[in-house]
Coordinates of C-alpha atoms and ligand atoms in Angstrom, one line a residue:
X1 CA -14.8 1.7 -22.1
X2 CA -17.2 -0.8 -20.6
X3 CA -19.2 0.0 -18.0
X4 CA -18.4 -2.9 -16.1
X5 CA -14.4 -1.3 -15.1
X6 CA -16.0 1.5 -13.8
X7 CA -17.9 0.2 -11.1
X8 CA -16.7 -0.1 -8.1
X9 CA -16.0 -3.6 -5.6
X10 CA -19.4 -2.5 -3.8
X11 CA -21.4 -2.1 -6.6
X12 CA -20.5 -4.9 -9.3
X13 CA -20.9 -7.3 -6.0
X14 CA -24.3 -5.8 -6.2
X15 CA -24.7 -7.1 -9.7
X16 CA -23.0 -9.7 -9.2
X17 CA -25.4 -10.7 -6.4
X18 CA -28.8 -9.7 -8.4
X19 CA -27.5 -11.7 -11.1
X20 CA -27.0 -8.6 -13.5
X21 CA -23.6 -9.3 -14.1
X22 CA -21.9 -12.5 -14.3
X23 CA -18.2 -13.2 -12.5
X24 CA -17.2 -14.3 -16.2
X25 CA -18.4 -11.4 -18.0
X26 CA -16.6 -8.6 -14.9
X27 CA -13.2 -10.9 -15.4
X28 CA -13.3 -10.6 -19.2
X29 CA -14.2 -6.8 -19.0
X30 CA -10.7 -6.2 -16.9
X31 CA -8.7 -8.5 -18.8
X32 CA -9.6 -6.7 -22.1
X33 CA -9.2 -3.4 -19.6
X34 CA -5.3 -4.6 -18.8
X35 CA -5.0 -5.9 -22.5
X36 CA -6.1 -2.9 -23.5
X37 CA -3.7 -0.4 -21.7
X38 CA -1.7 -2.0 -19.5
X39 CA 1.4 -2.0 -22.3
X40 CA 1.5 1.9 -21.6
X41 CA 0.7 1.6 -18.1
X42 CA 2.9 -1.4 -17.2
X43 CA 1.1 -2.5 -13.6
X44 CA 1.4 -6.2 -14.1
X45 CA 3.9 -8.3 -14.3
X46 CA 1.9 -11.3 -14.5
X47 CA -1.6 -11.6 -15.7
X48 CA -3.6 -14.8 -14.7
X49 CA -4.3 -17.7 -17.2
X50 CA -6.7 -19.8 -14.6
X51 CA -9.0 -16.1 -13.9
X52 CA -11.6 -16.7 -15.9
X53 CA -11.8 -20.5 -14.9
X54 CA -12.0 -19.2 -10.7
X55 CA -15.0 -17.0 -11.9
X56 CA -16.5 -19.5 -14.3
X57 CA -16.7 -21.1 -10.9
X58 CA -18.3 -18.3 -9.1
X59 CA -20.9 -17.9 -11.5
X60 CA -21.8 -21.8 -11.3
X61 CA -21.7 -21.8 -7.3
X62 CA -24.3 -18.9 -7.5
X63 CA -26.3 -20.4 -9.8
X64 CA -26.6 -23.3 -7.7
X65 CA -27.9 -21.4 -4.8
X66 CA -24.5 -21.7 -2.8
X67 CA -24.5 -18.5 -0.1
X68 CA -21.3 -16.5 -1.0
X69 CA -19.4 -14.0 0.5
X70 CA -20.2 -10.3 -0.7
X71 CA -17.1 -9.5 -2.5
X72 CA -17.7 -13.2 -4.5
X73 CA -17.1 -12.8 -8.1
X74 CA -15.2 -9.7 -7.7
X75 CA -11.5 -9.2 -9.9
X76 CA -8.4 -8.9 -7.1
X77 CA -5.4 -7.7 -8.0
X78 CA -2.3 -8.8 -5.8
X79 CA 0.9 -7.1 -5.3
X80 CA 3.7 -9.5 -5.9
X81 CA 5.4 -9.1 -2.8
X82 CA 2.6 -11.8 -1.9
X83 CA 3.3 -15.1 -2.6
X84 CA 0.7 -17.3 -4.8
X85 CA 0.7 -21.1 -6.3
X86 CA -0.5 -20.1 -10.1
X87 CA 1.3 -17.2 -10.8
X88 CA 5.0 -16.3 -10.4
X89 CA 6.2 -14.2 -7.2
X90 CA 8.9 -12.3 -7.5
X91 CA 8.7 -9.6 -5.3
X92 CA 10.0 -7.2 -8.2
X93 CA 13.2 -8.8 -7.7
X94 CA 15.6 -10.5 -10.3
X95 CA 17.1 -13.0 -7.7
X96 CA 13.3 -14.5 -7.6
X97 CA 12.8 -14.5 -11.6
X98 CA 9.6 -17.3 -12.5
X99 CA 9.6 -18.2 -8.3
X100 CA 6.9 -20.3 -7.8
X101 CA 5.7 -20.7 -3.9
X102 CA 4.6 -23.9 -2.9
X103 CA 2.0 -22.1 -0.8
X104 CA -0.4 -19.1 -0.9
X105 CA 0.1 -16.1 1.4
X106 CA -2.9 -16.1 4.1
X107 CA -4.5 -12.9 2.7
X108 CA -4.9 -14.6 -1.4
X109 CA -6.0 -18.0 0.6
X110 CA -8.8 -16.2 2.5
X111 CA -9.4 -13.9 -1.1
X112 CA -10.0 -16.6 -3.2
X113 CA -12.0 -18.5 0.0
X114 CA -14.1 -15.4 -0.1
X115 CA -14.8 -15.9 -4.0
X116 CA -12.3 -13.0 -5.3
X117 CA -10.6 -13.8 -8.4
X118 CA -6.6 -12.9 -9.0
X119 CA -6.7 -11.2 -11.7
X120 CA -2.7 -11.2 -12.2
X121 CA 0.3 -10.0 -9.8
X122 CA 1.4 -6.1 -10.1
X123 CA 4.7 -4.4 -10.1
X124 CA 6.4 -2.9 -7.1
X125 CA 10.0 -1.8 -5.9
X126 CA 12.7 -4.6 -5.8
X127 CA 11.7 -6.2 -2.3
X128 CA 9.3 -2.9 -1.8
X129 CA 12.2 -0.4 -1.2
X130 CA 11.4 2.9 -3.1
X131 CA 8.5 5.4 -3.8
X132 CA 8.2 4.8 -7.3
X133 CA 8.1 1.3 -8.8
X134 CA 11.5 2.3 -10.6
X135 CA 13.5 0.0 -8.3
X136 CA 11.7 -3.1 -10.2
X137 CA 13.7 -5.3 -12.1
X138 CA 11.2 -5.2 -14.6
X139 CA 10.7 -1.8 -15.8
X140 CA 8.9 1.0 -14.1
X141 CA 4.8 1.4 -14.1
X142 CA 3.3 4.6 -15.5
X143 CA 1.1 6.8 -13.4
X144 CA -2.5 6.8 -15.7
X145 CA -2.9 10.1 -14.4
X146 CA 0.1 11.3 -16.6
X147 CA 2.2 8.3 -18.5
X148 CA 5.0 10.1 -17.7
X149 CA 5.0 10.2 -13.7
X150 CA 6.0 7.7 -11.2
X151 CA 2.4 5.9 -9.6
X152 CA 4.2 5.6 -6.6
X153 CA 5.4 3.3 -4.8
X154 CA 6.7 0.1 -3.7
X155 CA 3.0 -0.9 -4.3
X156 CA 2.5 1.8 -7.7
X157 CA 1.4 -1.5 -10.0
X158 CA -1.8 -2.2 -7.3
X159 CA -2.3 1.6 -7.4
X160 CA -2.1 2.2 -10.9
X161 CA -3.8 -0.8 -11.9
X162 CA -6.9 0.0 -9.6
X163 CA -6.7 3.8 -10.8
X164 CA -6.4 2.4 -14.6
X165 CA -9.4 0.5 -14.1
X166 CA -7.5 -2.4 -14.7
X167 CA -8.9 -4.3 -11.7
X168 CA -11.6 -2.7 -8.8
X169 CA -9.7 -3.9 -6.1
X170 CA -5.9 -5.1 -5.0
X171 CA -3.7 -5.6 -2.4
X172 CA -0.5 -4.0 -1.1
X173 CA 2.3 -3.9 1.9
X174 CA 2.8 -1.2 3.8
X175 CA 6.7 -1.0 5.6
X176 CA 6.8 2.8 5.1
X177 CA 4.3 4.0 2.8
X178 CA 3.9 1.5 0.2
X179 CA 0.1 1.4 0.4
X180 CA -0.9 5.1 1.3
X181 CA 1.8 7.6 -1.3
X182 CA 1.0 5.6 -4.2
X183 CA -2.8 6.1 -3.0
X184 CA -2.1 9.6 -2.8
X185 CA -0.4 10.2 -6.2
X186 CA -3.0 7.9 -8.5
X187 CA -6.3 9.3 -6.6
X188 CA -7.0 6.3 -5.0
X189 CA -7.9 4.6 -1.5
X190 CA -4.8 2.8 0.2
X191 CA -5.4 1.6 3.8
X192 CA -2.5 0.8 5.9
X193 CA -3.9 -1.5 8.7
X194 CA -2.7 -1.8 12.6
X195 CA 0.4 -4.2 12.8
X196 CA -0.6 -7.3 13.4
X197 CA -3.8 -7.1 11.7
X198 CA -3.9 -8.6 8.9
X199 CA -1.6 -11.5 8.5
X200 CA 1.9 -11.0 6.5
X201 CA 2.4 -15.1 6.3
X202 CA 3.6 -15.1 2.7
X203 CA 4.0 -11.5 2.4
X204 CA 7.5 -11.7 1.4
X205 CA 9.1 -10.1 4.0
X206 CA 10.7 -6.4 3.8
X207 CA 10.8 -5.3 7.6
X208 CA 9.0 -7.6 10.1
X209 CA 8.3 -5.0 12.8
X210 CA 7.2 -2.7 10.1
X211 CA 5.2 -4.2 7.5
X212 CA 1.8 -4.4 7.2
X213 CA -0.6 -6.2 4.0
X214 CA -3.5 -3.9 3.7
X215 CA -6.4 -3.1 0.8
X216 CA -6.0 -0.4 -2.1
X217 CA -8.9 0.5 -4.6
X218 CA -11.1 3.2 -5.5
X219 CA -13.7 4.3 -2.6
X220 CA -12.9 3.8 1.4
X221 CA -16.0 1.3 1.3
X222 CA -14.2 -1.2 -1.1
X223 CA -11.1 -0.8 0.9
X224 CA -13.3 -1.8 4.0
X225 CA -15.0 -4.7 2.1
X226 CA -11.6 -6.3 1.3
X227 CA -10.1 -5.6 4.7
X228 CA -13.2 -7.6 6.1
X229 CA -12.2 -10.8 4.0
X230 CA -7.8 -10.7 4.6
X231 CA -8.0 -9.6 8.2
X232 CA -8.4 -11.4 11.6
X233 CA -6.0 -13.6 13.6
X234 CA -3.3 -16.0 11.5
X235 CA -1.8 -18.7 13.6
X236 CA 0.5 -19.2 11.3
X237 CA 1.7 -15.8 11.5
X238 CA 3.2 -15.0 15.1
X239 CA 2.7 -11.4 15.3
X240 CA -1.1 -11.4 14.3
X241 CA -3.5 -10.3 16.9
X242 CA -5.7 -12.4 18.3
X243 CA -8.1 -9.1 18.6
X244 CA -12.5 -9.9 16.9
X245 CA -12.5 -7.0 14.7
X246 CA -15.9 -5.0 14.2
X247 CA -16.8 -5.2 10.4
X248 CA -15.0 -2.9 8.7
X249 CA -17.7 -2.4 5.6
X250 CA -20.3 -1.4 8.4
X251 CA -18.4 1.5 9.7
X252 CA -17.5 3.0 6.2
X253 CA -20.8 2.5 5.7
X254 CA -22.1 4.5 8.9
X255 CA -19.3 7.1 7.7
X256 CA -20.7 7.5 4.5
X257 CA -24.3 8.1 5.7
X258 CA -24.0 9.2 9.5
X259 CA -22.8 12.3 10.7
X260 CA -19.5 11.1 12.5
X261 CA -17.9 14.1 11.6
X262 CA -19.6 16.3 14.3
X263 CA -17.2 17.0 17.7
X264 CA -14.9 14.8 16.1
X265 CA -11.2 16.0 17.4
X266 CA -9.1 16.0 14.4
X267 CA -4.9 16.4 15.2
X268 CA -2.8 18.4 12.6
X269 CA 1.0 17.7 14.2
X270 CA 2.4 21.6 14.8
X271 CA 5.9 20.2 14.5
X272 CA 4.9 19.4 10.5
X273 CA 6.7 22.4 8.6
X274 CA 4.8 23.8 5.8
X275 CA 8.2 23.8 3.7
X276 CA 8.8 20.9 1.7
X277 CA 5.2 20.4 1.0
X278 CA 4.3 21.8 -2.4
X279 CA 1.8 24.1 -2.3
X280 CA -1.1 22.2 -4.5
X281 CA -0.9 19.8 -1.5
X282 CA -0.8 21.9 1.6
X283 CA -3.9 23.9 0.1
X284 CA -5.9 20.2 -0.8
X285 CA -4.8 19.4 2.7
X286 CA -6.5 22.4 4.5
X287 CA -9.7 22.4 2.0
X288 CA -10.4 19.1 3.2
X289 CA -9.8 20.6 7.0
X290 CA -11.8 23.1 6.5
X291 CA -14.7 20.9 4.8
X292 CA -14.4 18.5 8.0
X293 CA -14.8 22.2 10.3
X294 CA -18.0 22.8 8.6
X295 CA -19.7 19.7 9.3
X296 CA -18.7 19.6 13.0
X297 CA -15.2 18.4 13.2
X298 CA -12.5 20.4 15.9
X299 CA -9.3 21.1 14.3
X300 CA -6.7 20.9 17.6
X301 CA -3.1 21.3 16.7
X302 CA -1.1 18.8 18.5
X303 CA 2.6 18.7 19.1
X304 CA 4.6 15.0 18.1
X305 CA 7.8 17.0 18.5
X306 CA 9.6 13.2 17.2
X307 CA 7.6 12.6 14.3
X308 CA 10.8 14.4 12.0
X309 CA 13.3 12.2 12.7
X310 CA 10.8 9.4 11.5
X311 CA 12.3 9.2 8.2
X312 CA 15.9 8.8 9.9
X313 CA 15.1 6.0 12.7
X314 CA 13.4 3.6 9.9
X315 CA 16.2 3.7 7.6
X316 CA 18.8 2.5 10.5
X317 CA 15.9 -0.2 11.5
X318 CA 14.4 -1.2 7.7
X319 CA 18.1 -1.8 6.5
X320 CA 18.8 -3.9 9.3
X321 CA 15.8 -6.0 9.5
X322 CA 15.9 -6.1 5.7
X323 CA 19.9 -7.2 5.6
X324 CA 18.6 -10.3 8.0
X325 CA 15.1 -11.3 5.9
X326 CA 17.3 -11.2 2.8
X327 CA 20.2 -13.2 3.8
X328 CA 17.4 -16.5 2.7
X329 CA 18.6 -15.3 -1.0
X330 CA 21.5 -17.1 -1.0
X331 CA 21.7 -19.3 -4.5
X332 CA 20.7 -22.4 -2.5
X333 CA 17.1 -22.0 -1.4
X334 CA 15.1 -20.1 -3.5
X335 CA 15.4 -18.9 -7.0
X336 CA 18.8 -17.5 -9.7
X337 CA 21.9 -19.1 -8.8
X338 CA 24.7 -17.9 -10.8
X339 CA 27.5 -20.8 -11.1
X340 CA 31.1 -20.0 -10.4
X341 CA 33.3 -22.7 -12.1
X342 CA 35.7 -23.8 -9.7
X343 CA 34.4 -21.4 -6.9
X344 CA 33.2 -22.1 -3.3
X345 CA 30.0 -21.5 -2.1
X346 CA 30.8 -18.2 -0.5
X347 CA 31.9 -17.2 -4.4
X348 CA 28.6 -18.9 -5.9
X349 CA 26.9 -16.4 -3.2
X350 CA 28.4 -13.2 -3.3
X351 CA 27.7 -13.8 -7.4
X352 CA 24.6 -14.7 -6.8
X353 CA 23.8 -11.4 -4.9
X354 CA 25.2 -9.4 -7.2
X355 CA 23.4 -10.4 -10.2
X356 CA 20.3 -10.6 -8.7
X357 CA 19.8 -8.0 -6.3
X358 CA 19.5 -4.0 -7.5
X359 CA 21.3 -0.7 -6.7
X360 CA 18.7 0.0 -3.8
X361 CA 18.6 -3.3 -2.1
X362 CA 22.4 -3.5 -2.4
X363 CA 22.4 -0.4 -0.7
X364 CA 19.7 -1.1 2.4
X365 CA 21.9 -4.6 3.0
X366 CA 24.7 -2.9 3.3
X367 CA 23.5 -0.1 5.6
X368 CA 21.8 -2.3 8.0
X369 CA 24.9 -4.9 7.9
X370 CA 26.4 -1.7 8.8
X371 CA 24.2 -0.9 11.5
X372 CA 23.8 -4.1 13.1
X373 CA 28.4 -4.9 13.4
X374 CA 29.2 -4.7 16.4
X375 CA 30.6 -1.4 17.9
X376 CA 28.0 0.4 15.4
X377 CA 25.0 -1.2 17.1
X378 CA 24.1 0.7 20.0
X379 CA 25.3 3.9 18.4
X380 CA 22.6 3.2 15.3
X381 CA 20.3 0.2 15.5
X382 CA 19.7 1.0 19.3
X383 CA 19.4 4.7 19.1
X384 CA 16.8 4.5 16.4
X385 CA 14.8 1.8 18.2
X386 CA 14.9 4.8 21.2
X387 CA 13.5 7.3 19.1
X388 CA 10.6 4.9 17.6
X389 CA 9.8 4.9 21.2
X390 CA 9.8 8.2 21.7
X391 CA 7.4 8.9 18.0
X392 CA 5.4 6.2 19.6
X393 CA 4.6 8.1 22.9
X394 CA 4.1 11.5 20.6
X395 CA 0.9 9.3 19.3
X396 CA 0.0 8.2 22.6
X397 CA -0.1 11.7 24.0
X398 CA -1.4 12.8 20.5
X399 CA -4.4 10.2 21.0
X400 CA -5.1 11.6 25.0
X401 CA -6.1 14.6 22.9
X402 CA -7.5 13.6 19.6
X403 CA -10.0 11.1 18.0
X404 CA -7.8 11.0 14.6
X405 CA -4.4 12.8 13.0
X406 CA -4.6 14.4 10.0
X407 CA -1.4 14.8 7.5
X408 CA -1.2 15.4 3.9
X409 CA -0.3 11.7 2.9
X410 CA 2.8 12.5 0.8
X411 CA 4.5 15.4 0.1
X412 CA 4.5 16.4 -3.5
X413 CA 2.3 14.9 -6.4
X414 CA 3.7 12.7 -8.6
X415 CA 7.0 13.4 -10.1
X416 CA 8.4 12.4 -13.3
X417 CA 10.2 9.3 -14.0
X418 CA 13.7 9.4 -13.7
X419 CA 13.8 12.6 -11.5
X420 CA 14.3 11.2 -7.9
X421 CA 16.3 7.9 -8.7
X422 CA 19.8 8.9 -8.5
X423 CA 19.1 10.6 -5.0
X424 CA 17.7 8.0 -2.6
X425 CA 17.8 11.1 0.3
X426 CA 15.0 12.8 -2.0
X427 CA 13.2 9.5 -2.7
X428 CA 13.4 8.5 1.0
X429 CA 11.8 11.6 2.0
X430 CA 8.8 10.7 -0.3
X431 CA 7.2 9.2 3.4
X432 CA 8.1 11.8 5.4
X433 CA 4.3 11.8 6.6
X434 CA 3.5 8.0 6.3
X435 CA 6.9 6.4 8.1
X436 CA 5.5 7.6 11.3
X437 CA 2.7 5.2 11.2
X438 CA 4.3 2.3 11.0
X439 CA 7.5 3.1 13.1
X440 CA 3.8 3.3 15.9
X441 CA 2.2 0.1 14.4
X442 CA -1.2 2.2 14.2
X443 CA -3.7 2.2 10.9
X444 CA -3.5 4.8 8.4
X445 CA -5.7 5.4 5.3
X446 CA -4.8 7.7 2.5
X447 CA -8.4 9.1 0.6
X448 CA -8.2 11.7 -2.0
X449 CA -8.5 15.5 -1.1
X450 CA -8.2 16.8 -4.7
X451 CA -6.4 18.0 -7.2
X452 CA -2.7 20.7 -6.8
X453 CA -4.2 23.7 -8.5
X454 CA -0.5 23.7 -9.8
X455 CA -0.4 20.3 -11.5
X456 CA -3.8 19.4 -11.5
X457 CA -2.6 16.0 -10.5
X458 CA -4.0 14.2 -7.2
X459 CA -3.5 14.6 -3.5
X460 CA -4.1 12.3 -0.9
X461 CA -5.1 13.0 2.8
X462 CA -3.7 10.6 5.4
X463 CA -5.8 9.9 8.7
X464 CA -4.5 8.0 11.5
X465 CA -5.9 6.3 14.6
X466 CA -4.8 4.7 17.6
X467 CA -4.1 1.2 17.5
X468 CA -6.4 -1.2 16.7
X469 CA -9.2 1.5 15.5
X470 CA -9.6 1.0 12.1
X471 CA -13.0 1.2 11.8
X472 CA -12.9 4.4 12.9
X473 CA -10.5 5.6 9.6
X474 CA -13.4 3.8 7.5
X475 CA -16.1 5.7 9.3
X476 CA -14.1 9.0 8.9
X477 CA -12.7 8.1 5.5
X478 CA -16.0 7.5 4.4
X479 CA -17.6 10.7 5.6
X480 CA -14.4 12.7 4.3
X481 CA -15.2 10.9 0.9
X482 CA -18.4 11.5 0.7
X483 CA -18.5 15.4 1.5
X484 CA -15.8 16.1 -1.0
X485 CA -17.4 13.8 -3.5
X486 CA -20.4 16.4 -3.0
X487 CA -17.7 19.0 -3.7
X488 CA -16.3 17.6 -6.8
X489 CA -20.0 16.3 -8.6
X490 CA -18.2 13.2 -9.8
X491 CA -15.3 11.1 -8.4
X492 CA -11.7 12.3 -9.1
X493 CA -10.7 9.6 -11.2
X494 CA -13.4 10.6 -13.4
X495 CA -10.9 13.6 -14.1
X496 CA -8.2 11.3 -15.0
X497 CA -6.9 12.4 -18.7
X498 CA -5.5 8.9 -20.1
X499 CA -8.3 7.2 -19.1
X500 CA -11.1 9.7 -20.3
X501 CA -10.8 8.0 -23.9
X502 CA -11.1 4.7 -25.3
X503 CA -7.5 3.6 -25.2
Ligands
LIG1 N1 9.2 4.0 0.3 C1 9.5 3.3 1.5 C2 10.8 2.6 1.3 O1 11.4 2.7 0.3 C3 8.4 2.5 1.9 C4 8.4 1.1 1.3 C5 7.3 0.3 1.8 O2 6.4 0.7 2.4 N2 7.4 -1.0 1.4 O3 11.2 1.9 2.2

């Protein structure tokens, strides 16, 4: 395997930079990479034809002197929830087969600004609904940790594909977990910003008050490099913040080095019940406590009495936010339209629909339609808007307490494909830990803690933070990282079987 895949963002930029490595020669190295094992591992669904001409472009840029950003030169893979002008976007969906967007979403306009190179668009749930990339139209992806698992999901192309060493870095949406549980079952880094930090204008929307673009790759630095370049205000998205963010790359940075860990108060919720978390994941999760109490850190149980009935309150409010976003796939305005000889539109429609859209989003449409008729509103829609309220004031009372929260980031490893998709209760409750976190618009970052002594398969620790402190999960992700890196003598994707030999 070349040398060149196995680097990560931080340090081919670092080549990149010192003229080691040219932007050509990294693109070719992960194009072979996905040529070479992405028709077991199935992460793309579209692989660029115009990469190697954006780094050819890099690499003449540099040599003409031109300053560049740090990340410049660098391979990006992009979720295709996130809409692009080269490459299809299709948001895993049928309905939007060969869509091409006259526009690029703000977070691949500032990427390729920033000198990143799409390396190709990566598979995900049908419109992100699910926890395993099964719900695509187009065929599941493969977990490289064991061809046979689920890599998570909705984002499980952006995960595998970063864990495959098909690209070093990529992007995801977050409405529920879609960043952080696939994170947690490949052995990667999936960072789930604050709402409103990073711009969703052209993130093809799931649940508005929910989702969230945010970074996935291999180390919490690279995370924080690529959160640097996609976040900051978007005035042409109206929920974006108008906050100056503190550069995210310096505080993983500090993390890595400092000693943040010391008198740091870290939550673990009481409420959280030790059943339905497989062992291998409970013990990872308190090893890394217990590696965090060594080096200084408080562990302070906390109470969020509401955080339980997270899982129930988002799928009253995802269904019905995701029945209105999806209502614009109606035959006339973007993408399939099935004809209906001699019907009306209504016919042409409801065809339409049917032949485009998959079990699951059939099902969340007609949930939230459900939800949101009248009579049924108050009784569901309203009454799970009260209890996000409530799960938000367990945080704030959490955070009076407590610097970060700490929660295993999923609860099982990865299961085998097929196992969980004729029971959307059990694939639901997949983000029992990571729902939470949205349902309170604060940041979440999923790092690995190990491997389940069980399965020998990875587990993911979640932290969480109050609103708008990030940097504070990539100075304690960092220093997390870094301790159990000292653990583990070499990184835990190094342990990966598939991708040990030359495939
Ligand atoms: N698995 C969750 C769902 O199916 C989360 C999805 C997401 O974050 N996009 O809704």
């Amino acid at each position: 395997m070349s040398e060149i895949i196995r680097l990560s963002a931080a340090d081919l930029a670092a080549k990149l930079a010192a003229g080691e490595v040219s932007s050509m020669e990294a693109t070719q190295a992960h194009l072979d990479r996905i040529a070479a094992v992405d028709g077991d591992v199935h992460a793309f669904l579209h692989v660029s034809d115009t990469a190697l001409q954006a780094a050819a472009d890099i690499d003449r840029r540099r040599a003409a002197g031109e300053s560049l950003g740090e990340l410049a030169g660098v391979p990006l893979a992009v979720k295709d929830v996130l809409v692009t002008t080269d490459m299809p976007s299709t948001s895993g969906s049928k309905i939007l087969e060969g869509y091409m967007s006259p526009y690029d979403a703000t977070v691949v306009a500032r990427s390729r600004a920033a000198g990143l190179i799409p390396l190709g668009k990566t598979n995900m749930d049908e419109f992100a609904m699910g926890s395993s990339t099964e719900h695509s139209a187009y065929g599941p992806t493969r977990n490289p940790w064991d061809l046979d698992r689920i890599p998570g999901g909705s984002g499980g192309g952006s995960a595998a594909a970063v864990a495959a060493f098909e690209a070093p870095l990529a992007l995801g949406s977050d409405t529920g977990g879609s960043i952080r549980q696939p994170a947690h079952v490949t052995g990667t880094v999936g960072m789930k910003p604050t709402y409103g930090g990073v711009s969703r204008y052209g993130a093809i929307a799931l649940a508005s008050s929910l989702d969230q673009v945010g970074p996935v790759s291999r180390t919490v630095l690279d995370s924080a490099l690529l959160h640097d370049v996609i976040g900051g205000h978007d005035p042409n998205d109206a929920t974006s913040l108008t906050d100056r963010w503190p550069s995210f790359a310096a505080a993983a940075r500090e993390g890595a080095s400092g000693q943040v860990l010391k008198g740091l108060k870290v939550g673990v919720i009481r409420e959280l019940p030790d059943s339905g978390f497989q062992a291998g994941v409970s013990a990872s999760f308190r090893a890394a406590l217990a590696t965090m109490e060594a080096q200084g850190a408080e562990i302070v149980e906390i109470s969020a009495p509401h955080f339980e009935y997270g899982v129930a309150a988002y799928y009253l409010i995802l269904p019905a936010e995701a029945s209105s976003n999806l209502a614009k796939f109606d035959s006339v305005r973007f993408g399939l339209r099935v004809d209906v000889p001699g019907g009306t539109v209504e016919d042409v429609m409801a065809a339409t629909r049917d032949a485009g859209f998959g079990d699951e989003v059939k099902r969340r449409v007609i949930l939230g339609t459900y939800a949101l008729s009248a009579g049924y509103y108050d009784a569901y829609y309203g009454s799970a808007q009260k209890v996000r309220t409530l799960i938000q004031r367990d945080f704030d009372t959490a955070f009076a307490q407590v610097d970060v929260i700490a929660t295993p980031s999923a609860p099982t490893t990865a299961f085998r494909l097929g196992e969980k998709i004729d029971d959307p209760l059990q694939m639901y409750l997949n983000d029992v830990t990571t729902i939470p976190v949205n349902l309170a618009g604060v940041p979440g970052i999923s790092i690995p803690s190990g491997l389940a002594a069980e399965d020998g398969l990875p587990v993911g620790i979640q932290f969480i933070a109050p609103a708008r402190e990030d940097a504070r999960l990539y100075r304690v992700g960092a220093a997390v990282e870094a301790l159990l890196l000292d653990e583990w003598g070499e990184p835990l994707l190094a342990k990966a079987p598939v991708l040990g030999g030359a495939r």
